[in-house]
Amino acid sequence: MVGKVCISIVDTSRPSSCCGTEVSIGRHPSGGRYRAGLAWWQAVARRPIDLKAPKHVSADTSPLLRVKSYDQPSVFQPANLLREGRRQLGRAEVDVPAVCLLDPDGDIVRHLTDTGRAVRHPGWACYHTELWTFDLDGTEVGVIGCAVGASFAVLIAEQLFVSGCELLVSVTSSGMITPLAEAPYFIIIDRALRDEGTSHHYLPPGDWAAAPQRLLDRLDGRIDGLDQGVVTGSTWTTDAPYRETEQAIADARSWGIAAVEMEAAALYAFAAAQQRDVMCFAHVTNTMATDGDDFEKGDAGGAHDALELVSAVVGALR
């Protein structure tokens, strides 16, 4: 039985017993390697994969919607990754702030660092990001910039919540689908269309991922009167921003979707599966660059207005 699969191409200058190039595909229990010719390996790789589909999913559906063991824990755990990161990077084990913010565009982080308001967190051992901390009207907040897209956002969310985070807020730039106000404005995302991949690893197939209802209830009427308008609506979460076709946009509009973004559905699916407090906001700033003077977020790249929003959200939810 093969205990570990590791593929390595051996020296092609040596004669092979099979096809000129050999591939190591595992170890025999005695310690010797199984070996096979490259042609054999390629033939195996081309065979159809027999993935058993759940009863409610067609057998010809994408593997993305099949063979998901939602009730089983992951072998790869975020706490273990961070443990190894601390060891390799020489970081102390220090909790992150209870309130954390995802800033996919990076404008908030740039504003805070440029004005000297933020400092690096001493214990954050993620290999891919920097965590900054700052004071927001008396609350310490951690912020990570430029984690764009569903899989990246959830990777960071997983790591934050095992490091002491209790509330995660995401404020992401988004494109207008159905006008709800004059841009720029914010949307409290009450649900997001699951047109990305990550959410399907956390929840069974379905159209929408919804915000935690108790958080929505606590926000109701509590974040009015900001400099930029705030409305509630649904969004379309996509993995492919440059595949926002006319037909896809028309479909989204017919479903009552207000804006398109890249993280919310996955973050809400993670929140539902892991019972975490996550609240997502879309900052509607553009019409997908179909006209000039697009992507205008406001002063300091929209950072002032975004921080005003986050302060109101923290006040309502904490």
PDB file of C-alpha atoms in Angstrom:
ATOM      1  CA  MET A   1       0.000   0.000   0.000  1.00  0.00           C
ATOM      2  CA  VAL A   2       1.358   3.444  -0.844  1.00  0.00           C
ATOM      3  CA  GLY A   3       1.805   5.466   2.320  1.00  0.00           C
ATOM      4  CA  LYS A   4       2.894   8.723   0.704  1.00  0.00           C
ATOM      5  CA  VAL A   5       2.766   9.840  -2.890  1.00  0.00           C
ATOM      6  CA  CYS A   6       5.664  11.889  -4.157  1.00  0.00           C
ATOM      7  CA  ILE A   7       6.393  12.428  -7.818  1.00  0.00           C
ATOM      8  CA  SER A   8       9.974  12.912  -8.905  1.00  0.00           C
ATOM      9  CA  ILE A   9      11.417  12.656 -12.389  1.00  0.00           C
ATOM     10  CA  VAL A  10      14.675  10.696 -12.337  1.00  0.00           C
ATOM     11  CA  ASP A  11      17.747  11.260 -14.502  1.00  0.00           C
ATOM     12  CA  THR A  12      16.633  10.825 -18.080  1.00  0.00           C
ATOM     13  CA  SER A  13      20.180  10.040 -19.222  1.00  0.00           C
ATOM     14  CA  ARG A  14      19.899   6.605 -17.621  1.00  0.00           C
ATOM     15  CA  PRO A  15      18.070   3.809 -19.431  1.00  0.00           C
ATOM     16  CA  SER A  16      14.604   3.062 -18.102  1.00  0.00           C
ATOM     17  CA  SER A  17      12.977  -0.319 -17.890  1.00  0.00           C
ATOM     18  CA  CYS A  18       9.812   1.181 -19.307  1.00  0.00           C
ATOM     19  CA  CYS A  19       9.656   4.364 -21.348  1.00  0.00           C
ATOM     20  CA  GLY A  20      12.917   6.252 -21.049  1.00  0.00           C
ATOM     21  CA  THR A  21      11.820   8.454 -18.125  1.00  0.00           C
ATOM     22  CA  GLU A  22      10.784   7.082 -14.758  1.00  0.00           C
ATOM     23  CA  VAL A  23       8.477   8.477 -12.158  1.00  0.00           C
ATOM     24  CA  SER A  24       8.577   7.669  -8.465  1.00  0.00           C
ATOM     25  CA  ILE A  25       4.977   7.356  -7.293  1.00  0.00           C
ATOM     26  CA  GLY A  26       5.377   6.135  -3.739  1.00  0.00           C
ATOM     27  CA  ARG A  27       7.101   3.714  -1.412  1.00  0.00           C
ATOM     28  CA  HIS A  28       6.712  -0.018  -0.978  1.00  0.00           C
ATOM     29  CA  PRO A  29       6.173  -1.035   2.674  1.00  0.00           C
ATOM     30  CA  SER A  30       9.668  -2.560   2.618  1.00  0.00           C
ATOM     31  CA  GLY A  31      11.125   0.868   1.895  1.00  0.00           C
ATOM     32  CA  GLY A  32      11.765   0.444  -1.816  1.00  0.00           C
ATOM     33  CA  ARG A  33      10.226   2.825  -4.342  1.00  0.00           C
ATOM     34  CA  TYR A  34       7.468   1.957  -6.749  1.00  0.00           C
ATOM     35  CA  ARG A  35       8.558   3.100 -10.176  1.00  0.00           C
ATOM     36  CA  ALA A  36       6.666   3.482 -13.397  1.00  0.00           C
ATOM     37  CA  GLY A  37       7.283   4.807 -16.859  1.00  0.00           C
ATOM     38  CA  LEU A  38       6.197   8.333 -17.672  1.00  0.00           C
ATOM     39  CA  ALA A  39       3.828   7.113 -20.375  1.00  0.00           C
ATOM     40  CA  TRP A  40       2.055   4.907 -17.835  1.00  0.00           C
ATOM     41  CA  TRP A  41       1.771   7.795 -15.380  1.00  0.00           C
ATOM     42  CA  GLN A  42       0.368  10.105 -18.026  1.00  0.00           C
ATOM     43  CA  ALA A  43      -2.182   7.466 -19.001  1.00  0.00           C
ATOM     44  CA  VAL A  44      -3.279   7.162 -15.367  1.00  0.00           C
ATOM     45  CA  ALA A  45      -3.535  10.945 -15.033  1.00  0.00           C
ATOM     46  CA  ARG A  46      -5.891  11.092 -18.025  1.00  0.00           C
ATOM     47  CA  ARG A  47      -8.341   8.575 -16.622  1.00  0.00           C
ATOM     48  CA  PRO A  48     -11.736   9.992 -15.592  1.00  0.00           C
ATOM     49  CA  ILE A  49     -12.013  10.531 -11.850  1.00  0.00           C
ATOM     50  CA  ASP A  50     -14.930   8.709 -10.274  1.00  0.00           C
ATOM     51  CA  LEU A  51     -16.207  11.269  -7.788  1.00  0.00           C
ATOM     52  CA  LYS A  52     -19.331  10.153  -6.025  1.00  0.00           C
ATOM     53  CA  ALA A  53     -21.903  12.929  -6.094  1.00  0.00           C
ATOM     54  CA  PRO A  54     -24.265  13.598  -3.180  1.00  0.00           C
ATOM     55  CA  LYS A  55     -27.857  12.583  -3.863  1.00  0.00           C
ATOM     56  CA  HIS A  56     -28.946  16.184  -4.354  1.00  0.00           C
ATOM     57  CA  VAL A  57     -26.202  16.953  -6.896  1.00  0.00           C
ATOM     58  CA  SER A  58     -26.034  15.652 -10.459  1.00  0.00           C
ATOM     59  CA  ALA A  59     -23.130  13.312 -11.150  1.00  0.00           C
ATOM     60  CA  ASP A  60     -22.003  15.538 -14.016  1.00  0.00           C
ATOM     61  CA  THR A  61     -21.744  18.597 -11.775  1.00  0.00           C
ATOM     62  CA  SER A  62     -18.365  20.262 -11.216  1.00  0.00           C
ATOM     63  CA  PRO A  63     -16.142  18.620  -8.564  1.00  0.00           C
ATOM     64  CA  LEU A  64     -16.488  21.908  -6.698  1.00  0.00           C
ATOM     65  CA  LEU A  65     -19.948  20.764  -5.605  1.00  0.00           C
ATOM     66  CA  ARG A  66     -19.067  17.147  -4.872  1.00  0.00           C
ATOM     67  CA  VAL A  67     -17.185  15.031  -2.323  1.00  0.00           C
ATOM     68  CA  LYS A  68     -17.299  17.664   0.426  1.00  0.00           C
ATOM     69  CA  SER A  69     -17.301  16.182   3.939  1.00  0.00           C
ATOM     70  CA  TYR A  70     -18.856  19.124   5.737  1.00  0.00           C
ATOM     71  CA  ASP A  71     -19.018  17.312   9.081  1.00  0.00           C
ATOM     72  CA  GLN A  72     -15.307  16.476   9.141  1.00  0.00           C
ATOM     73  CA  PRO A  73     -12.603  18.802  10.487  1.00  0.00           C
ATOM     74  CA  SER A  74      -9.746  19.851   8.258  1.00  0.00           C
ATOM     75  CA  VAL A  75      -6.420  18.087   8.708  1.00  0.00           C
ATOM     76  CA  PHE A  76      -4.673  21.394   7.993  1.00  0.00           C
ATOM     77  CA  GLN A  77      -5.528  23.739  10.868  1.00  0.00           C
ATOM     78  CA  PRO A  78      -4.889  27.521  11.000  1.00  0.00           C
ATOM     79  CA  ALA A  79      -3.567  27.361  14.557  1.00  0.00           C
ATOM     80  CA  ASN A  80      -0.922  24.857  13.491  1.00  0.00           C
ATOM     81  CA  LEU A  81       0.129  26.996  10.542  1.00  0.00           C
ATOM     82  CA  LEU A  82       0.544  30.003  12.829  1.00  0.00           C
ATOM     83  CA  ARG A  83       2.490  27.908  15.336  1.00  0.00           C
ATOM     84  CA  GLU A  84       5.009  27.042  12.638  1.00  0.00           C
ATOM     85  CA  GLY A  85       5.029  30.637  11.445  1.00  0.00           C
ATOM     86  CA  ARG A  86       5.921  31.868  14.929  1.00  0.00           C
ATOM     87  CA  ARG A  87       8.693  29.301  15.143  1.00  0.00           C
ATOM     88  CA  GLN A  88      10.185  30.207  11.788  1.00  0.00           C
ATOM     89  CA  LEU A  89       9.695  33.965  12.031  1.00  0.00           C
ATOM     90  CA  GLY A  90      10.640  34.251  15.693  1.00  0.00           C
ATOM     91  CA  ARG A  91       7.335  35.826  16.742  1.00  0.00           C
ATOM     92  CA  ALA A  92       5.847  35.787  20.228  1.00  0.00           C
ATOM     93  CA  GLU A  93       2.396  34.303  20.804  1.00  0.00           C
ATOM     94  CA  VAL A  94       0.322  37.468  21.209  1.00  0.00           C
ATOM     95  CA  ASP A  95      -3.439  37.641  20.713  1.00  0.00           C
ATOM     96  CA  VAL A  96      -4.804  39.856  17.961  1.00  0.00           C
ATOM     97  CA  PRO A  97      -7.390  42.530  18.855  1.00  0.00           C
ATOM     98  CA  ALA A  98     -10.932  41.311  19.479  1.00  0.00           C
ATOM     99  CA  VAL A  99     -12.116  43.480  16.577  1.00  0.00           C
ATOM    100  CA  CYS A 100     -10.405  43.072  13.215  1.00  0.00           C
ATOM    101  CA  LEU A 101     -10.941  44.648   9.810  1.00  0.00           C
ATOM    102  CA  LEU A 102     -10.316  43.356   6.297  1.00  0.00           C
ATOM    103  CA  ASP A 103      -9.364  46.110   3.850  1.00  0.00           C
ATOM    104  CA  PRO A 104      -9.061  44.426   0.426  1.00  0.00           C
ATOM    105  CA  ASP A 105      -8.138  47.625  -1.431  1.00  0.00           C
ATOM    106  CA  GLY A 106      -5.482  48.558   1.136  1.00  0.00           C
ATOM    107  CA  ASP A 107      -6.535  52.224   1.240  1.00  0.00           C
ATOM    108  CA  ILE A 108      -7.360  52.163   4.949  1.00  0.00           C
ATOM    109  CA  VAL A 109      -4.014  50.587   5.834  1.00  0.00           C
ATOM    110  CA  ARG A 110      -2.119  53.068   3.661  1.00  0.00           C
ATOM    111  CA  HIS A 111      -3.918  55.991   5.282  1.00  0.00           C
ATOM    112  CA  LEU A 112      -3.300  54.711   8.807  1.00  0.00           C
ATOM    113  CA  THR A 113       0.380  53.986   8.227  1.00  0.00           C
ATOM    114  CA  ASP A 114       0.985  57.221   6.307  1.00  0.00           C
ATOM    115  CA  THR A 115      -0.484  59.226   9.197  1.00  0.00           C
ATOM    116  CA  GLY A 116       1.373  57.261  11.875  1.00  0.00           C
ATOM    117  CA  ARG A 117      -1.791  55.889  13.468  1.00  0.00           C
ATOM    118  CA  ALA A 118      -1.037  52.180  13.021  1.00  0.00           C
ATOM    119  CA  VAL A 119       1.698  49.886  14.336  1.00  0.00           C
ATOM    120  CA  ARG A 120       2.614  46.340  13.312  1.00  0.00           C
ATOM    121  CA  HIS A 121       1.247  43.616  15.535  1.00  0.00           C
ATOM    122  CA  PRO A 122       4.201  41.860  17.216  1.00  0.00           C
ATOM    123  CA  GLY A 123       2.787  38.340  17.138  1.00  0.00           C
ATOM    124  CA  TRP A 124       1.109  38.009  13.745  1.00  0.00           C
ATOM    125  CA  ALA A 125       2.835  35.083  12.030  1.00  0.00           C
ATOM    126  CA  CYS A 126       0.871  34.798   8.790  1.00  0.00           C
ATOM    127  CA  TYR A 127       3.239  34.152   5.894  1.00  0.00           C
ATOM    128  CA  HIS A 128       1.243  36.317   3.482  1.00  0.00           C
ATOM    129  CA  THR A 129       0.105  39.455   5.305  1.00  0.00           C
ATOM    130  CA  GLU A 130       0.929  42.132   7.858  1.00  0.00           C
ATOM    131  CA  LEU A 131      -1.475  42.880  10.707  1.00  0.00           C
ATOM    132  CA  TRP A 132      -1.598  46.485  11.852  1.00  0.00           C
ATOM    133  CA  THR A 133      -3.307  47.757  15.000  1.00  0.00           C
ATOM    134  CA  PHE A 134      -4.764  51.188  15.684  1.00  0.00           C
ATOM    135  CA  ASP A 135      -7.109  52.972  18.053  1.00  0.00           C
ATOM    136  CA  LEU A 136     -10.595  53.636  16.710  1.00  0.00           C
ATOM    137  CA  ASP A 137     -12.538  55.846  19.098  1.00  0.00           C
ATOM    138  CA  GLY A 138     -11.210  53.942  22.105  1.00  0.00           C
ATOM    139  CA  THR A 139     -11.321  50.431  20.615  1.00  0.00           C
ATOM    140  CA  GLU A 140      -8.171  48.642  19.510  1.00  0.00           C
ATOM    141  CA  VAL A 141      -8.700  47.327  15.992  1.00  0.00           C
ATOM    142  CA  GLY A 142      -6.508  45.073  13.892  1.00  0.00           C
ATOM    143  CA  VAL A 143      -6.479  45.641  10.137  1.00  0.00           C
ATOM    144  CA  ILE A 144      -5.099  43.648   7.215  1.00  0.00           C
ATOM    145  CA  GLY A 145      -4.870  45.160   3.761  1.00  0.00           C
ATOM    146  CA  CYS A 146      -4.946  43.752   0.239  1.00  0.00           C
ATOM    147  CA  ALA A 147      -6.381  40.299   0.998  1.00  0.00           C
ATOM    148  CA  VAL A 148      -8.407  40.306  -2.219  1.00  0.00           C
ATOM    149  CA  GLY A 149     -10.795  37.527  -3.167  1.00  0.00           C
ATOM    150  CA  ALA A 150     -12.802  34.851  -1.418  1.00  0.00           C
ATOM    151  CA  SER A 151     -10.134  32.258  -0.690  1.00  0.00           C
ATOM    152  CA  PHE A 152      -7.591  34.804   0.569  1.00  0.00           C
ATOM    153  CA  ALA A 153     -10.165  36.555   2.767  1.00  0.00           C
ATOM    154  CA  VAL A 154     -11.285  33.309   4.402  1.00  0.00           C
ATOM    155  CA  LEU A 155      -7.712  32.097   4.865  1.00  0.00           C
ATOM    156  CA  ILE A 156      -7.059  35.280   6.853  1.00  0.00           C
ATOM    157  CA  ALA A 157     -10.381  35.020   8.714  1.00  0.00           C
ATOM    158  CA  GLU A 158      -9.557  31.475   9.828  1.00  0.00           C
ATOM    159  CA  GLN A 159      -6.219  32.637  11.195  1.00  0.00           C
ATOM    160  CA  LEU A 160      -7.617  35.719  12.915  1.00  0.00           C
ATOM    161  CA  PHE A 161     -10.338  33.830  14.772  1.00  0.00           C
ATOM    162  CA  VAL A 162      -7.912  31.282  16.227  1.00  0.00           C
ATOM    163  CA  SER A 163      -5.720  34.195  17.337  1.00  0.00           C
ATOM    164  CA  GLY A 164      -8.222  36.078  19.492  1.00  0.00           C
ATOM    165  CA  CYS A 165     -10.491  37.866  17.014  1.00  0.00           C
ATOM    166  CA  GLU A 166     -14.156  37.954  18.071  1.00  0.00           C
ATOM    167  CA  LEU A 167     -15.656  40.246  15.422  1.00  0.00           C
ATOM    168  CA  LEU A 168     -14.441  40.556  11.840  1.00  0.00           C
ATOM    169  CA  VAL A 169     -15.596  43.406   9.607  1.00  0.00           C
ATOM    170  CA  SER A 170     -14.894  43.537   5.876  1.00  0.00           C
ATOM    171  CA  VAL A 171     -15.202  46.712   3.808  1.00  0.00           C
ATOM    172  CA  THR A 172     -14.637  45.927   0.147  1.00  0.00           C
ATOM    173  CA  SER A 173     -14.819  48.058  -2.974  1.00  0.00           C
ATOM    174  CA  SER A 174     -17.641  46.973  -5.270  1.00  0.00           C
ATOM    175  CA  GLY A 175     -19.224  47.611  -8.639  1.00  0.00           C
ATOM    176  CA  MET A 176     -22.762  48.882  -8.988  1.00  0.00           C
ATOM    177  CA  ILE A 177     -25.352  46.462 -10.385  1.00  0.00           C
ATOM    178  CA  THR A 178     -28.628  48.079  -9.285  1.00  0.00           C
ATOM    179  CA  PRO A 179     -28.374  51.741  -8.206  1.00  0.00           C
ATOM    180  CA  LEU A 180     -29.546  52.248  -4.629  1.00  0.00           C
ATOM    181  CA  ALA A 181     -28.051  55.715  -4.105  1.00  0.00           C
ATOM    182  CA  GLU A 182     -25.586  58.090  -5.698  1.00  0.00           C
ATOM    183  CA  ALA A 183     -22.085  56.601  -5.563  1.00  0.00           C
ATOM    184  CA  PRO A 184     -20.037  56.345  -3.503  1.00  0.00           C
ATOM    185  CA  TYR A 185     -22.109  54.709  -0.787  1.00  0.00           C
ATOM    186  CA  PHE A 186     -21.980  51.670   1.492  1.00  0.00           C
ATOM    187  CA  ILE A 187     -24.117  48.543   1.438  1.00  0.00           C
ATOM    188  CA  ILE A 188     -24.743  46.416   4.507  1.00  0.00           C
ATOM    189  CA  ILE A 189     -24.542  43.045   2.763  1.00  0.00           C
ATOM    190  CA  ASP A 190     -27.434  40.949   4.032  1.00  0.00           C
ATOM    191  CA  ARG A 191     -26.714  38.049   1.682  1.00  0.00           C
ATOM    192  CA  ALA A 192     -24.304  37.272  -1.146  1.00  0.00           C
ATOM    193  CA  LEU A 193     -24.653  35.141  -4.263  1.00  0.00           C
ATOM    194  CA  ARG A 194     -22.219  32.227  -4.077  1.00  0.00           C
ATOM    195  CA  ASP A 195     -20.565  32.604  -7.481  1.00  0.00           C
ATOM    196  CA  GLU A 196     -17.121  31.719  -6.091  1.00  0.00           C
ATOM    197  CA  GLY A 197     -15.508  28.522  -4.900  1.00  0.00           C
ATOM    198  CA  THR A 198     -14.593  28.910  -1.249  1.00  0.00           C
ATOM    199  CA  SER A 199     -18.114  28.985   0.196  1.00  0.00           C
ATOM    200  CA  HIS A 200     -18.807  25.529  -1.244  1.00  0.00           C
ATOM    201  CA  HIS A 201     -16.115  24.043   0.992  1.00  0.00           C
ATOM    202  CA  TYR A 202     -17.955  25.336   4.083  1.00  0.00           C
ATOM    203  CA  LEU A 203     -21.645  24.938   3.228  1.00  0.00           C
ATOM    204  CA  PRO A 204     -23.594  22.532   0.999  1.00  0.00           C
ATOM    205  CA  PRO A 205     -24.601  23.809  -2.450  1.00  0.00           C
ATOM    206  CA  GLY A 206     -27.007  26.728  -2.454  1.00  0.00           C
ATOM    207  CA  ASP A 207     -27.505  30.100  -4.089  1.00  0.00           C
ATOM    208  CA  TRP A 208     -26.863  32.442  -1.183  1.00  0.00           C
ATOM    209  CA  ALA A 209     -24.742  32.909   1.919  1.00  0.00           C
ATOM    210  CA  ALA A 210     -26.420  35.127   4.496  1.00  0.00           C
ATOM    211  CA  ALA A 211     -25.081  37.484   7.120  1.00  0.00           C
ATOM    212  CA  PRO A 212     -25.594  36.439  10.757  1.00  0.00           C
ATOM    213  CA  GLN A 213     -29.148  37.603  11.433  1.00  0.00           C
ATOM    214  CA  ARG A 214     -28.454  38.706  14.999  1.00  0.00           C
ATOM    215  CA  LEU A 215     -25.736  41.063  13.740  1.00  0.00           C
ATOM    216  CA  LEU A 216     -28.083  42.504  11.129  1.00  0.00           C
ATOM    217  CA  ASP A 217     -30.710  43.041  13.820  1.00  0.00           C
ATOM    218  CA  ARG A 218     -28.237  44.918  16.017  1.00  0.00           C
ATOM    219  CA  LEU A 219     -27.163  47.147  13.128  1.00  0.00           C
ATOM    220  CA  ASP A 220     -30.722  48.105  12.233  1.00  0.00           C
ATOM    221  CA  GLY A 221     -31.039  51.879  12.627  1.00  0.00           C
ATOM    222  CA  ARG A 222     -27.672  52.167  14.369  1.00  0.00           C
ATOM    223  CA  ILE A 223     -25.434  53.393  11.551  1.00  0.00           C
ATOM    224  CA  ASP A 224     -27.488  56.181  10.011  1.00  0.00           C
ATOM    225  CA  GLY A 225     -26.341  59.749   9.503  1.00  0.00           C
ATOM    226  CA  LEU A 226     -22.838  59.047   8.178  1.00  0.00           C
ATOM    227  CA  ASP A 227     -21.154  61.295   5.614  1.00  0.00           C
ATOM    228  CA  GLN A 228     -21.640  58.620   2.946  1.00  0.00           C
ATOM    229  CA  GLY A 229     -24.994  56.886   2.655  1.00  0.00           C
ATOM    230  CA  VAL A 230     -25.574  53.375   4.016  1.00  0.00           C
ATOM    231  CA  VAL A 231     -28.216  51.023   2.601  1.00  0.00           C
ATOM    232  CA  THR A 232     -28.933  47.314   2.980  1.00  0.00           C
ATOM    233  CA  GLY A 233     -28.836  44.955   0.023  1.00  0.00           C
ATOM    234  CA  SER A 234     -27.529  41.784  -1.541  1.00  0.00           C
ATOM    235  CA  THR A 235     -24.357  41.343  -3.570  1.00  0.00           C
ATOM    236  CA  TRP A 236     -22.869  38.978  -6.109  1.00  0.00           C
ATOM    237  CA  THR A 237     -19.550  37.464  -5.027  1.00  0.00           C
ATOM    238  CA  THR A 238     -17.396  36.505  -7.983  1.00  0.00           C
ATOM    239  CA  ASP A 239     -13.977  34.907  -8.394  1.00  0.00           C
ATOM    240  CA  ALA A 240     -13.577  36.321 -11.895  1.00  0.00           C
ATOM    241  CA  PRO A 241     -13.982  40.106 -12.085  1.00  0.00           C
ATOM    242  CA  TYR A 242     -13.021  40.196 -15.741  1.00  0.00           C
ATOM    243  CA  ARG A 243     -15.839  37.778 -16.568  1.00  0.00           C
ATOM    244  CA  GLU A 244     -18.583  40.163 -15.501  1.00  0.00           C
ATOM    245  CA  THR A 245     -20.396  39.883 -18.827  1.00  0.00           C
ATOM    246  CA  GLU A 246     -23.479  41.796 -19.920  1.00  0.00           C
ATOM    247  CA  GLN A 247     -25.556  38.640 -19.449  1.00  0.00           C
ATOM    248  CA  ALA A 248     -24.171  37.982 -15.962  1.00  0.00           C
ATOM    249  CA  ILE A 249     -24.843  41.572 -14.933  1.00  0.00           C
ATOM    250  CA  ALA A 250     -28.378  41.435 -16.343  1.00  0.00           C
ATOM    251  CA  ASP A 251     -29.039  38.193 -14.475  1.00  0.00           C
ATOM    252  CA  ALA A 252     -27.730  39.670 -11.233  1.00  0.00           C
ATOM    253  CA  ARG A 253     -29.920  42.730 -11.680  1.00  0.00           C
ATOM    254  CA  SER A 254     -32.973  40.525 -12.290  1.00  0.00           C
ATOM    255  CA  TRP A 255     -32.303  38.801  -8.962  1.00  0.00           C
ATOM    256  CA  GLY A 256     -32.327  42.119  -7.116  1.00  0.00           C
ATOM    257  CA  ILE A 257     -28.579  42.223  -6.561  1.00  0.00           C
ATOM    258  CA  ALA A 258     -27.195  45.661  -5.756  1.00  0.00           C
ATOM    259  CA  ALA A 259     -23.437  45.261  -6.317  1.00  0.00           C
ATOM    260  CA  VAL A 260     -20.654  42.857  -7.236  1.00  0.00           C
ATOM    261  CA  GLU A 261     -17.648  42.121  -5.020  1.00  0.00           C
ATOM    262  CA  MET A 262     -15.213  39.284  -4.321  1.00  0.00           C
ATOM    263  CA  GLU A 263     -15.332  38.170  -0.674  1.00  0.00           C
ATOM    264  CA  ALA A 264     -18.702  38.308   1.108  1.00  0.00           C
ATOM    265  CA  ALA A 265     -20.263  34.948   0.182  1.00  0.00           C
ATOM    266  CA  ALA A 266     -17.187  33.056   1.309  1.00  0.00           C
ATOM    267  CA  LEU A 267     -16.854  35.019   4.540  1.00  0.00           C
ATOM    268  CA  TYR A 268     -20.527  34.469   5.379  1.00  0.00           C
ATOM    269  CA  ALA A 269     -20.287  30.746   4.602  1.00  0.00           C
ATOM    270  CA  PHE A 270     -17.253  30.509   6.877  1.00  0.00           C
ATOM    271  CA  ALA A 271     -19.128  32.434   9.568  1.00  0.00           C
ATOM    272  CA  ALA A 272     -22.117  30.089   9.365  1.00  0.00           C
ATOM    273  CA  ALA A 273     -20.043  26.921   9.377  1.00  0.00           C
ATOM    274  CA  GLN A 274     -17.724  28.007  12.187  1.00  0.00           C
ATOM    275  CA  GLN A 275     -20.246  30.070  14.188  1.00  0.00           C
ATOM    276  CA  ARG A 276     -18.200  33.269  13.920  1.00  0.00           C
ATOM    277  CA  ASP A 277     -19.218  36.929  13.951  1.00  0.00           C
ATOM    278  CA  VAL A 278     -18.491  38.368  10.509  1.00  0.00           C
ATOM    279  CA  MET A 279     -20.092  41.444   8.947  1.00  0.00           C
ATOM    280  CA  CYS A 280     -19.436  42.488   5.358  1.00  0.00           C
ATOM    281  CA  PHE A 281     -19.928  45.858   3.696  1.00  0.00           C
ATOM    282  CA  ALA A 282     -19.651  46.832   0.047  1.00  0.00           C
ATOM    283  CA  HIS A 283     -18.304  50.275  -0.803  1.00  0.00           C
ATOM    284  CA  VAL A 284     -19.993  51.014  -4.121  1.00  0.00           C
ATOM    285  CA  THR A 285     -17.480  53.078  -6.049  1.00  0.00           C
ATOM    286  CA  ASN A 286     -17.696  52.111  -9.708  1.00  0.00           C
ATOM    287  CA  THR A 287     -19.638  50.862 -12.685  1.00  0.00           C
ATOM    288  CA  MET A 288     -16.932  48.404 -13.775  1.00  0.00           C
ATOM    289  CA  ALA A 289     -14.923  51.166 -15.494  1.00  0.00           C
ATOM    290  CA  THR A 290     -17.481  51.479 -18.291  1.00  0.00           C
ATOM    291  CA  ASP A 291     -17.224  55.284 -18.048  1.00  0.00           C
ATOM    292  CA  GLY A 292     -14.553  57.762 -17.048  1.00  0.00           C
ATOM    293  CA  ASP A 293     -14.075  59.186 -13.545  1.00  0.00           C
ATOM    294  CA  ASP A 294     -14.797  55.785 -12.003  1.00  0.00           C
ATOM    295  CA  PHE A 295     -13.517  54.204  -8.768  1.00  0.00           C
ATOM    296  CA  GLU A 296     -13.745  57.461  -6.793  1.00  0.00           C
ATOM    297  CA  LYS A 297     -14.098  56.440  -3.143  1.00  0.00           C
ATOM    298  CA  GLY A 298     -13.728  59.793  -1.425  1.00  0.00           C
ATOM    299  CA  ASP A 299     -11.030  61.553   0.584  1.00  0.00           C
ATOM    300  CA  ALA A 300      -7.886  59.496   1.308  1.00  0.00           C
ATOM    301  CA  GLY A 301      -9.082  56.739  -0.979  1.00  0.00           C
ATOM    302  CA  GLY A 302     -12.289  56.477   1.006  1.00  0.00           C
ATOM    303  CA  ALA A 303     -10.426  55.739   4.230  1.00  0.00           C
ATOM    304  CA  HIS A 304     -12.080  58.500   6.269  1.00  0.00           C
ATOM    305  CA  ASP A 305     -15.577  57.370   5.343  1.00  0.00           C
ATOM    306  CA  ALA A 306     -14.735  53.692   5.802  1.00  0.00           C
ATOM    307  CA  LEU A 307     -13.337  54.331   9.272  1.00  0.00           C
ATOM    308  CA  GLU A 308     -16.434  56.348  10.188  1.00  0.00           C
ATOM    309  CA  LEU A 309     -18.529  53.359   9.095  1.00  0.00           C
ATOM    310  CA  VAL A 310     -16.412  50.844  11.016  1.00  0.00           C
ATOM    311  CA  SER A 311     -16.562  52.977  14.159  1.00  0.00           C
ATOM    312  CA  ALA A 312     -20.367  53.014  13.980  1.00  0.00           C
ATOM    313  CA  VAL A 313     -20.456  49.261  13.341  1.00  0.00           C
ATOM    314  CA  VAL A 314     -18.182  48.505  16.283  1.00  0.00           C
ATOM    315  CA  GLY A 315     -20.304  50.748  18.492  1.00  0.00           C
ATOM    316  CA  ALA A 316     -23.429  48.831  17.491  1.00  0.00           C
ATOM    317  CA  LEU A 317     -22.017  45.309  17.717  1.00  0.00           C
ATOM    318  CA  ARG A 318     -19.669  45.455  20.705  1.00  0.00           C
TER     319      ARG A 318
END
